[in-house]
Amino acid sequence: MELVTPNLGTIFWMVIIISIVAFVLKKFAWKPILNALYEREESIETALNAAQEARQEMDKLKAGNEELLAEARKEKESILREAMNLKESVIAEAKEKASAETQRSIEHARQQIQNERAKAVNEMKKQMAQLSLMIAEKVIRKEMADDKNQQEMVKRIVDEIELN
């Protein structure tokens, strides 16, 4: 039990030693410890403020980034729309040119066909005329081979001339 209850002399010296230690600590160590605590508190507060500012800056950058993305999307859609319109106009123009070229080719072919047809008809007429002349010549020679037929033919021609 003696260990649990200290005697009065021990308590006196303990109080004096603790007081001296407290005085020495207050005189030499208390200010640096408090200054270190204040500096630590200030650095933590500065770090928190910097983190808050960084968070706000990140929010601003994020909003700016989203705005840039929206603008880029609009520009992309605009470019795609322009490309589609250009594609459609190029296709329409190509169709128009192809149609006009086809019409010119068809008209040219028709003209050539008509020219060839006219040439063929003229050639056939020439050949028919030559053939008719050859047939008429042969028929007349055959009929004129006989003197009697020659006289009848001359008489008929004279009669026809007189009638006209």
Coordinates of C-alpha atoms in Angstrom, one line a residue:
M1 CA 0.0 0.0 0.0
E2 CA 2.9 2.2 0.5
L3 CA 3.5 2.3 -3.2
V4 CA 0.0 3.5 -3.9
T5 CA 0.0 6.3 -1.4
P6 CA 3.0 8.6 -1.7
N7 CA 4.4 10.4 1.4
L8 CA 4.4 14.1 1.8
G9 CA 8.0 14.7 1.0
T10 CA 7.8 13.0 -2.3
I11 CA 4.7 15.0 -3.2
F12 CA 6.6 18.2 -2.3
W13 CA 9.6 17.4 -4.5
M14 CA 7.4 16.2 -7.3
V15 CA 5.5 19.5 -7.3
I16 CA 8.7 21.5 -7.3
I17 CA 10.3 19.4 -10.1
I18 CA 7.1 19.6 -12.2
S19 CA 6.9 23.4 -11.6
I20 CA 10.6 23.8 -12.6
V21 CA 10.0 21.6 -15.7
A22 CA 6.9 23.6 -16.5
F23 CA 8.8 26.9 -16.0
V24 CA 11.7 25.8 -18.2
L25 CA 9.2 24.4 -20.9
K26 CA 7.3 27.7 -20.8
K27 CA 10.4 29.8 -21.0
F28 CA 12.2 27.9 -23.7
A29 CA 10.0 25.3 -25.5
W30 CA 6.4 26.5 -25.2
K31 CA 6.8 29.3 -27.8
P32 CA 8.5 27.2 -30.4
I33 CA 6.0 24.4 -29.9
L34 CA 3.0 26.9 -30.2
N35 CA 4.7 28.6 -33.2
A36 CA 5.1 25.2 -34.9
L37 CA 1.5 24.4 -34.2
Y38 CA 0.3 27.8 -35.5
E39 CA 2.5 27.4 -38.6
R40 CA 1.2 23.9 -39.1
E41 CA -2.4 25.2 -38.7
E42 CA -1.7 28.0 -41.2
S43 CA -0.1 25.6 -43.7
I44 CA -3.1 23.3 -43.4
E45 CA -5.5 26.2 -43.9
T46 CA -3.4 27.5 -46.9
A47 CA -3.4 24.0 -48.4
L48 CA -7.2 23.7 -47.9
N49 CA -7.7 27.2 -49.5
A50 CA -5.4 26.1 -52.4
A51 CA -7.4 22.9 -52.8
Q52 CA -10.6 24.9 -52.8
E53 CA -9.2 27.3 -55.4
A54 CA -7.9 24.4 -57.4
R55 CA -11.4 22.7 -57.2
Q56 CA -13.0 26.0 -58.3
E57 CA -10.5 26.3 -61.1
M58 CA -11.2 22.7 -62.2
D59 CA -14.9 23.4 -62.2
K60 CA -14.3 26.5 -64.4
L61 CA -12.1 24.4 -66.7
K62 CA -14.6 21.6 -66.8
A63 CA -17.4 24.1 -67.7
G64 CA -15.1 25.6 -70.4
N65 CA -14.2 22.2 -71.6
E66 CA -17.9 21.2 -71.9
E67 CA -18.6 24.4 -73.7
L68 CA -15.8 23.7 -76.1
L69 CA -17.1 20.2 -76.6
A70 CA -20.6 21.5 -77.3
E71 CA -19.1 24.0 -79.8
A72 CA -17.0 21.3 -81.5
R73 CA -20.1 19.1 -81.8
K74 CA -22.1 21.9 -83.4
E75 CA -19.2 22.6 -85.8
K76 CA -19.0 18.9 -86.6
E77 CA -22.7 18.8 -87.3
S78 CA -22.4 21.9 -89.4
I79 CA -19.5 20.4 -91.4
L80 CA -21.4 17.1 -91.9
R81 CA -24.5 19.0 -93.0
E82 CA -22.4 21.0 -95.5
A83 CA -20.7 17.9 -96.7
M84 CA -24.1 16.2 -97.2
N85 CA -25.4 19.2 -99.1
L86 CA -22.3 19.3 -101.2
K87 CA -22.5 15.6 -101.9
E88 CA -26.2 16.0 -102.9
S89 CA -25.4 19.0 -105.2
V90 CA -22.5 17.1 -106.8
I91 CA -24.7 14.1 -107.4
A92 CA -27.5 16.2 -108.8
E93 CA -25.0 18.1 -111.0
A94 CA -23.5 14.8 -112.2
K95 CA -27.0 13.4 -112.9
E96 CA -27.8 16.6 -114.9
K97 CA -24.6 16.4 -116.9
A98 CA -25.1 12.7 -117.5
S99 CA -28.7 13.3 -118.6
A100 CA -27.7 16.2 -120.9
E101 CA -24.9 14.1 -122.3
T102 CA -27.2 11.2 -122.8
Q103 CA -29.7 13.5 -124.6
R104 CA -27.0 14.8 -126.9
S105 CA -25.8 11.3 -127.6
I106 CA -29.4 10.2 -128.4
E107 CA -30.0 13.2 -130.6
H108 CA -26.7 12.7 -132.4
A109 CA -27.5 9.0 -132.9
R110 CA -31.0 9.9 -134.2
Q111 CA -29.5 12.4 -136.6
Q112 CA -26.9 9.8 -137.8
I113 CA -29.7 7.2 -138.2
Q114 CA -31.8 9.7 -140.3
N115 CA -28.7 10.6 -142.4
E116 CA -27.9 7.0 -143.0
R117 CA -31.5 6.2 -143.7
A118 CA -31.7 9.1 -146.2
K119 CA -28.5 7.8 -147.9
A120 CA -29.9 4.3 -148.0
V121 CA -33.2 5.5 -149.5
N122 CA -31.3 7.6 -152.1
E123 CA -29.1 4.7 -152.9
M124 CA -32.1 2.4 -153.2
K125 CA -33.8 4.9 -155.5
K126 CA -30.7 5.1 -157.7
Q127 CA -30.4 1.3 -157.8
M128 CA -34.2 1.0 -158.5
A129 CA -33.9 3.6 -161.3
Q130 CA -30.9 1.8 -162.8
L131 CA -32.7 -1.5 -162.5
S132 CA -35.9 -0.1 -164.0
L133 CA -33.9 1.3 -166.9
M134 CA -32.1 -2.0 -167.5
I135 CA -35.5 -3.8 -167.4
A136 CA -37.1 -1.3 -169.7
E137 CA -34.2 -1.5 -172.0
K138 CA -34.4 -5.3 -172.2
V139 CA -38.1 -5.2 -172.6
I140 CA -37.9 -2.6 -175.4
R141 CA -35.1 -4.5 -177.1
K142 CA -37.1 -7.7 -177.0
E143 CA -40.3 -6.0 -178.3
M144 CA -38.4 -4.0 -180.9
A145 CA -36.6 -7.0 -182.2
D146 CA -39.6 -7.7 -184.4
D147 CA -40.4 -5.1 -187.3
K148 CA -44.1 -5.5 -186.8
N149 CA -43.8 -4.6 -183.1
Q150 CA -41.6 -1.6 -184.0
Q151 CA -44.3 -0.2 -186.3
E152 CA -47.1 -0.8 -183.8
M153 CA -45.1 1.0 -181.1
V154 CA -44.3 4.0 -183.3
K155 CA -48.0 4.2 -184.3
R156 CA -49.1 4.1 -180.6
I157 CA -46.6 6.8 -179.6
V158 CA -47.8 9.0 -182.5
D159 CA -51.4 8.5 -181.5
E160 CA -50.7 9.4 -177.9
I161 CA -48.8 12.5 -178.9
E162 CA -51.7 13.6 -181.1
L163 CA -54.2 13.1 -178.2
N164 CA -52.2 15.1 -175.8

